Amino acid sequence: MRQPKILISLLALISSAAYAQLPAGMPDPTRQQTYTLHRSSSRESTGANADARTVTPGQTLTILDVDGPGMISHIWFTLDDAEPYALKRIVLRMYWDGETTPSVETPIGDFFGLGNGIYYHWESLMLSAGADKALNSYFPMPYAHHARITITDEGKMSVNHLYWNIDYRVNAQPLPEDTLYFHAEYRQAQPNKGWTGDWYENGDPIVNYHRNLDGKDNYEWFEAKGHGQFVGVTFSILQNQDGWWGEGNDMFQIDGDTPTIVGTGGEDYFLGAWAYGGPQDYMLHGAPVVGKELAGERSSMYRFHFDSPIPFTKSMRASIEHGHANHRSDNFYSVAYWYQSEPHLPFLPLPDVDQRIPTLQFVGGPGNAKGPYDPNSLHPR
């Protein structure tokens, strides 16, 4: 029987626990732990078998509300909602230590890397999504005094069945004073606005000789002030134009205005090559969905930096070009994940629910000439 690659990797990590530190807050199983493990779940409190909850349109359901010190170590969801793009309409929020604005705010599908609002299977060290609609997170999420997690249905139909299990540790001792808190923020551009629609292919001279050294008009994954470290991003694309979407470079501006880490292309940042050639998923990087290089196609990627989290002491901005020097006008959807001290910058307002639904846009360029019909009824390829 084929062993899942994550299980094999975890077994290897456990076998070497005495010699190397386990990643992502996983405790050394050869040492006696001092926390107690607890679980919040959707189980029927009387012991009957009705273990799912219904969430009605506009309702916010609190699924975890506990005092600290402690740490969430694992989250599992599965849900049944017949509304199209339900994964974009249901919003996940997390609050630490009594804060009034969330440290995590994202459509639930995007948090688990399903940024085009469609289920597909992928697995990594930190997140996974199953073909059976099982969603899992292993990000460590510490809190000194209190943790609260909510689910909000912003759609027009009810979530008929919401199941969850949230495993959390209660610590015997206070957290260290320098503990960093988990954050995740959703962003999108529908569309990115490229600086020209008058190009025939990505390699046109009008494109290749353009320069972008400061990242001013890049698509921004996140911005932070304070101190902490960036640990990754999930990223999805709906192409509005033909050709390869990934000519743009990633840029990290750390403690200043000048990019100090600059990459060589979209798939290069996500540790693929030559436009991937097909879907792939690995422990810390991958591209579970690889569309054709045509308008209307969808792709999804992820990259986690748990090998070397990217630290910042004052501020950080992480971004990526949309095409070389931002000439393309595709739709981007992302969730950035990082740890930092509180307070954090207020998040950008979450786009209106109707604006979060992936929709082709009239932007010009290859594969996107305006047709002889109403622009509001563009038919996807």
PDB file of C-alpha atoms in Angstrom, residues 22-175:
ATOM      1  CA  LEU A  22      10.925  19.286  14.437  1.00  0.00           C
ATOM      2  CA  PRO A  23       9.320  21.961  12.238  1.00  0.00           C
ATOM      3  CA  ALA A  24       6.275  24.137  12.741  1.00  0.00           C
ATOM      4  CA  GLY A  25       5.877  23.756  16.487  1.00  0.00           C
ATOM      5  CA  MET A  26       5.756  19.966  16.468  1.00  0.00           C
ATOM      6  CA  PRO A  27       6.909  18.754  19.906  1.00  0.00           C
ATOM      7  CA  ASP A  28       9.651  16.188  20.336  1.00  0.00           C
ATOM      8  CA  PRO A  29       7.823  12.916  21.089  1.00  0.00           C
ATOM      9  CA  THR A  30      10.872  11.559  22.934  1.00  0.00           C
ATOM     10  CA  ARG A  31      10.448  14.238  25.632  1.00  0.00           C
ATOM     11  CA  GLN A  32       7.586  14.353  28.131  1.00  0.00           C
ATOM     12  CA  GLN A  33       5.218  17.193  27.240  1.00  0.00           C
ATOM     13  CA  THR A  34       3.750  19.459  29.924  1.00  0.00           C
ATOM     14  CA  TYR A  35       0.690  20.788  28.083  1.00  0.00           C
ATOM     15  CA  THR A  36      -2.757  19.187  28.112  1.00  0.00           C
ATOM     16  CA  LEU A  37      -4.479  18.620  24.775  1.00  0.00           C
ATOM     17  CA  HIS A  38      -8.072  19.736  24.222  1.00  0.00           C
ATOM     18  CA  ARG A  39     -10.491  19.895  21.302  1.00  0.00           C
ATOM     19  CA  SER A  40     -13.293  22.123  20.126  1.00  0.00           C
ATOM     20  CA  SER A  41     -15.585  20.258  17.736  1.00  0.00           C
ATOM     21  CA  SER A  42     -18.979  20.425  16.109  1.00  0.00           C
ATOM     22  CA  ARG A  43     -20.134  17.303  17.958  1.00  0.00           C
ATOM     23  CA  GLU A  44     -23.680  17.083  19.280  1.00  0.00           C
ATOM     24  CA  SER A  45     -23.331  17.942  22.958  1.00  0.00           C
ATOM     25  CA  THR A  46     -25.909  15.383  24.127  1.00  0.00           C
ATOM     26  CA  GLY A  47     -24.014  12.535  22.481  1.00  0.00           C
ATOM     27  CA  ALA A  48     -26.403  12.049  19.546  1.00  0.00           C
ATOM     28  CA  ASN A  49     -25.056  11.651  16.025  1.00  0.00           C
ATOM     29  CA  ALA A  50     -26.050  15.089  14.654  1.00  0.00           C
ATOM     30  CA  ASP A  51     -22.470  16.343  14.680  1.00  0.00           C
ATOM     31  CA  ALA A  52     -22.740  19.093  12.046  1.00  0.00           C
ATOM     32  CA  ARG A  53     -23.863  22.694  12.429  1.00  0.00           C
ATOM     33  CA  THR A  54     -25.923  24.814  10.039  1.00  0.00           C
ATOM     34  CA  VAL A  55     -24.809  28.376   9.311  1.00  0.00           C
ATOM     35  CA  THR A  56     -27.494  30.609   7.797  1.00  0.00           C
ATOM     36  CA  PRO A  57     -26.843  33.569   5.462  1.00  0.00           C
ATOM     37  CA  GLY A  58     -25.416  36.467   7.440  1.00  0.00           C
ATOM     38  CA  GLN A  59     -24.804  34.364  10.550  1.00  0.00           C
ATOM     39  CA  THR A  60     -21.477  34.356  12.410  1.00  0.00           C
ATOM     40  CA  LEU A  61     -20.780  31.176  14.363  1.00  0.00           C
ATOM     41  CA  THR A  62     -18.071  31.103  17.045  1.00  0.00           C
ATOM     42  CA  ILE A  63     -16.306  27.741  16.829  1.00  0.00           C
ATOM     43  CA  LEU A  64     -13.534  28.325  19.384  1.00  0.00           C
ATOM     44  CA  ASP A  65     -13.538  30.580  22.443  1.00  0.00           C
ATOM     45  CA  VAL A  66     -10.882  29.611  24.992  1.00  0.00           C
ATOM     46  CA  ASP A  67      -8.556  31.198  27.515  1.00  0.00           C
ATOM     47  CA  GLY A  68      -4.783  30.895  27.441  1.00  0.00           C
ATOM     48  CA  PRO A  69      -1.962  30.435  27.617  1.00  0.00           C
ATOM     49  CA  GLY A  70      -2.136  27.897  24.853  1.00  0.00           C
ATOM     50  CA  MET A  71      -1.605  27.088  21.200  1.00  0.00           C
ATOM     51  CA  ILE A  72      -3.796  25.770  18.401  1.00  0.00           C
ATOM     52  CA  SER A  73      -1.894  22.912  16.770  1.00  0.00           C
ATOM     53  CA  HIS A  74      -4.353  21.553  14.209  1.00  0.00           C
ATOM     54  CA  ILE A  75      -7.592  22.605  12.485  1.00  0.00           C
ATOM     55  CA  TRP A  76      -9.873  20.337  10.418  1.00  0.00           C
ATOM     56  CA  PHE A  77     -12.964  21.424   8.493  1.00  0.00           C
ATOM     57  CA  THR A  78     -15.359  19.900   6.049  1.00  0.00           C
ATOM     58  CA  LEU A  79     -18.555  21.537   4.855  1.00  0.00           C
ATOM     59  CA  ASP A  80     -21.559  21.008   2.623  1.00  0.00           C
ATOM     60  CA  ASP A  81     -22.899  24.076   0.826  1.00  0.00           C
ATOM     61  CA  ALA A  82     -24.691  23.867  -2.522  1.00  0.00           C
ATOM     62  CA  GLU A  83     -24.134  27.514  -3.425  1.00  0.00           C
ATOM     63  CA  PRO A  84     -21.676  28.078  -6.304  1.00  0.00           C
ATOM     64  CA  TYR A  85     -18.292  29.293  -5.067  1.00  0.00           C
ATOM     65  CA  ALA A  86     -19.255  28.683  -1.442  1.00  0.00           C
ATOM     66  CA  LEU A  87     -15.553  28.490  -0.603  1.00  0.00           C
ATOM     67  CA  LYS A  88     -15.323  32.198  -1.500  1.00  0.00           C
ATOM     68  CA  ARG A  89     -18.469  33.198   0.403  1.00  0.00           C
ATOM     69  CA  ILE A  90     -17.669  31.650   3.803  1.00  0.00           C
ATOM     70  CA  VAL A  91     -15.227  33.755   5.840  1.00  0.00           C
ATOM     71  CA  LEU A  92     -12.804  32.478   8.478  1.00  0.00           C
ATOM     72  CA  ARG A  93     -11.568  34.891  11.164  1.00  0.00           C
ATOM     73  CA  MET A  94      -9.244  34.441  14.158  1.00  0.00           C
ATOM     74  CA  TYR A  95      -8.641  36.801  17.086  1.00  0.00           C
ATOM     75  CA  TRP A  96      -5.846  36.627  19.663  1.00  0.00           C
ATOM     76  CA  ASP A  97      -5.848  38.001  23.228  1.00  0.00           C
ATOM     77  CA  GLY A  98      -9.053  40.015  22.976  1.00  0.00           C
ATOM     78  CA  GLU A  99      -8.193  42.047  19.884  1.00  0.00           C
ATOM     79  CA  THR A 100     -11.155  43.690  18.147  1.00  0.00           C
ATOM     80  CA  THR A 101      -9.827  43.301  14.594  1.00  0.00           C
ATOM     81  CA  PRO A 102      -8.818  39.837  13.393  1.00  0.00           C
ATOM     82  CA  SER A 103      -5.295  38.534  12.868  1.00  0.00           C
ATOM     83  CA  VAL A 104      -6.718  36.075  10.325  1.00  0.00           C
ATOM     84  CA  GLU A 105      -9.379  37.119   7.817  1.00  0.00           C
ATOM     85  CA  THR A 106      -9.871  35.159   4.607  1.00  0.00           C
ATOM     86  CA  PRO A 107     -12.474  33.200   2.672  1.00  0.00           C
ATOM     87  CA  ILE A 108     -12.235  29.666   3.990  1.00  0.00           C
ATOM     88  CA  GLY A 109     -11.261  28.154   0.648  1.00  0.00           C
ATOM     89  CA  ASP A 110      -8.436  30.623   0.142  1.00  0.00           C
ATOM     90  CA  PHE A 111      -7.004  29.896   3.599  1.00  0.00           C
ATOM     91  CA  PHE A 112      -6.605  26.287   2.482  1.00  0.00           C
ATOM     92  CA  GLY A 113      -5.125  27.238  -0.897  1.00  0.00           C
ATOM     93  CA  LEU A 114      -8.337  26.837  -2.932  1.00  0.00           C
ATOM     94  CA  GLY A 115      -8.113  30.365  -4.278  1.00  0.00           C
ATOM     95  CA  ASN A 116     -10.236  29.807  -7.371  1.00  0.00           C
ATOM     96  CA  GLY A 117     -13.157  28.669  -5.218  1.00  0.00           C
ATOM     97  CA  ILE A 118     -13.020  25.066  -6.492  1.00  0.00           C
ATOM     98  CA  TYR A 119     -12.050  21.913  -4.585  1.00  0.00           C
ATOM     99  CA  TYR A 120      -8.976  20.021  -5.706  1.00  0.00           C
ATOM    100  CA  HIS A 121      -6.547  17.731  -3.900  1.00  0.00           C
ATOM    101  CA  TRP A 122      -3.181  18.986  -2.684  1.00  0.00           C
ATOM    102  CA  GLU A 123      -0.982  18.380   0.330  1.00  0.00           C
ATOM    103  CA  SER A 124       1.924  20.117   2.014  1.00  0.00           C
ATOM    104  CA  LEU A 125       3.530  20.227   5.437  1.00  0.00           C
ATOM    105  CA  MET A 126       1.304  23.082   6.640  1.00  0.00           C
ATOM    106  CA  LEU A 127      -1.976  22.786   4.698  1.00  0.00           C
ATOM    107  CA  SER A 128      -3.888  20.184   2.728  1.00  0.00           C
ATOM    108  CA  ALA A 129      -7.170  19.830   0.888  1.00  0.00           C
ATOM    109  CA  GLY A 130      -8.637  16.449   0.048  1.00  0.00           C
ATOM    110  CA  ALA A 131     -10.733  15.373  -2.911  1.00  0.00           C
ATOM    111  CA  ASP A 132     -13.256  14.410  -0.202  1.00  0.00           C
ATOM    112  CA  LYS A 133     -13.488  18.107   0.874  1.00  0.00           C
ATOM    113  CA  ALA A 134     -11.386  17.597   4.014  1.00  0.00           C
ATOM    114  CA  LEU A 135      -9.406  20.746   4.908  1.00  0.00           C
ATOM    115  CA  ASN A 136      -6.454  20.598   7.333  1.00  0.00           C
ATOM    116  CA  SER A 137      -4.080  23.174   8.839  1.00  0.00           C
ATOM    117  CA  TYR A 138      -0.979  22.502  10.960  1.00  0.00           C
ATOM    118  CA  PHE A 139       0.157  26.094  11.481  1.00  0.00           C
ATOM    119  CA  PRO A 140       1.091  26.632  15.162  1.00  0.00           C
ATOM    120  CA  MET A 141      -1.093  29.430  16.563  1.00  0.00           C
ATOM    121  CA  PRO A 142      -0.092  30.526  20.090  1.00  0.00           C
ATOM    122  CA  TYR A 143      -2.067  32.865  22.324  1.00  0.00           C
ATOM    123  CA  ALA A 144      -1.195  34.265  25.732  1.00  0.00           C
ATOM    124  CA  HIS A 145      -4.651  35.048  27.109  1.00  0.00           C
ATOM    125  CA  HIS A 146      -7.448  34.161  24.716  1.00  0.00           C
ATOM    126  CA  ALA A 147      -8.286  32.715  21.287  1.00  0.00           C
ATOM    127  CA  ARG A 148     -11.492  33.107  19.304  1.00  0.00           C
ATOM    128  CA  ILE A 149     -12.322  31.678  15.847  1.00  0.00           C
ATOM    129  CA  THR A 150     -15.474  32.469  13.882  1.00  0.00           C
ATOM    130  CA  ILE A 151     -17.136  31.349  10.655  1.00  0.00           C
ATOM    131  CA  THR A 152     -19.436  33.756   8.765  1.00  0.00           C
ATOM    132  CA  ASP A 153     -21.743  32.800   5.898  1.00  0.00           C
ATOM    133  CA  GLU A 154     -21.771  35.773   3.518  1.00  0.00           C
ATOM    134  CA  GLY A 155     -23.619  33.852   0.802  1.00  0.00           C
ATOM    135  CA  LYS A 156     -27.315  33.648  -0.076  1.00  0.00           C
ATOM    136  CA  MET A 157     -27.676  29.980   0.896  1.00  0.00           C
ATOM    137  CA  SER A 158     -27.058  28.165   4.180  1.00  0.00           C
ATOM    138  CA  VAL A 159     -24.047  26.054   4.976  1.00  0.00           C
ATOM    139  CA  ASN A 160     -26.060  22.895   5.526  1.00  0.00           C
ATOM    140  CA  HIS A 161     -23.360  20.910   7.302  1.00  0.00           C
ATOM    141  CA  LEU A 162     -20.281  22.437   8.910  1.00  0.00           C
ATOM    142  CA  TYR A 163     -17.979  20.020  10.738  1.00  0.00           C
ATOM    143  CA  TRP A 164     -14.826  21.009  12.611  1.00  0.00           C
ATOM    144  CA  ASN A 165     -12.195  19.687  14.989  1.00  0.00           C
ATOM    145  CA  ILE A 166      -9.756  22.212  16.478  1.00  0.00           C
ATOM    146  CA  ASP A 167      -6.967  20.730  18.613  1.00  0.00           C
ATOM    147  CA  TYR A 168      -5.349  23.106  21.088  1.00  0.00           C
ATOM    148  CA  ARG A 169      -2.837  22.839  23.883  1.00  0.00           C
ATOM    149  CA  VAL A 170      -3.284  24.415  27.289  1.00  0.00           C
ATOM    150  CA  ASN A 171       0.107  25.347  28.706  1.00  0.00           C
ATOM    151  CA  ALA A 172       1.135  25.019  32.319  1.00  0.00           C
ATOM    152  CA  GLN A 173       3.424  28.059  32.028  1.00  0.00           C
ATOM    153  CA  PRO A 174       2.920  31.483  30.424  1.00  0.00           C
ATOM    154  CA  LEU A 175       4.147  31.963  26.877  1.00  0.00           C
TER     155      LEU A 175
END
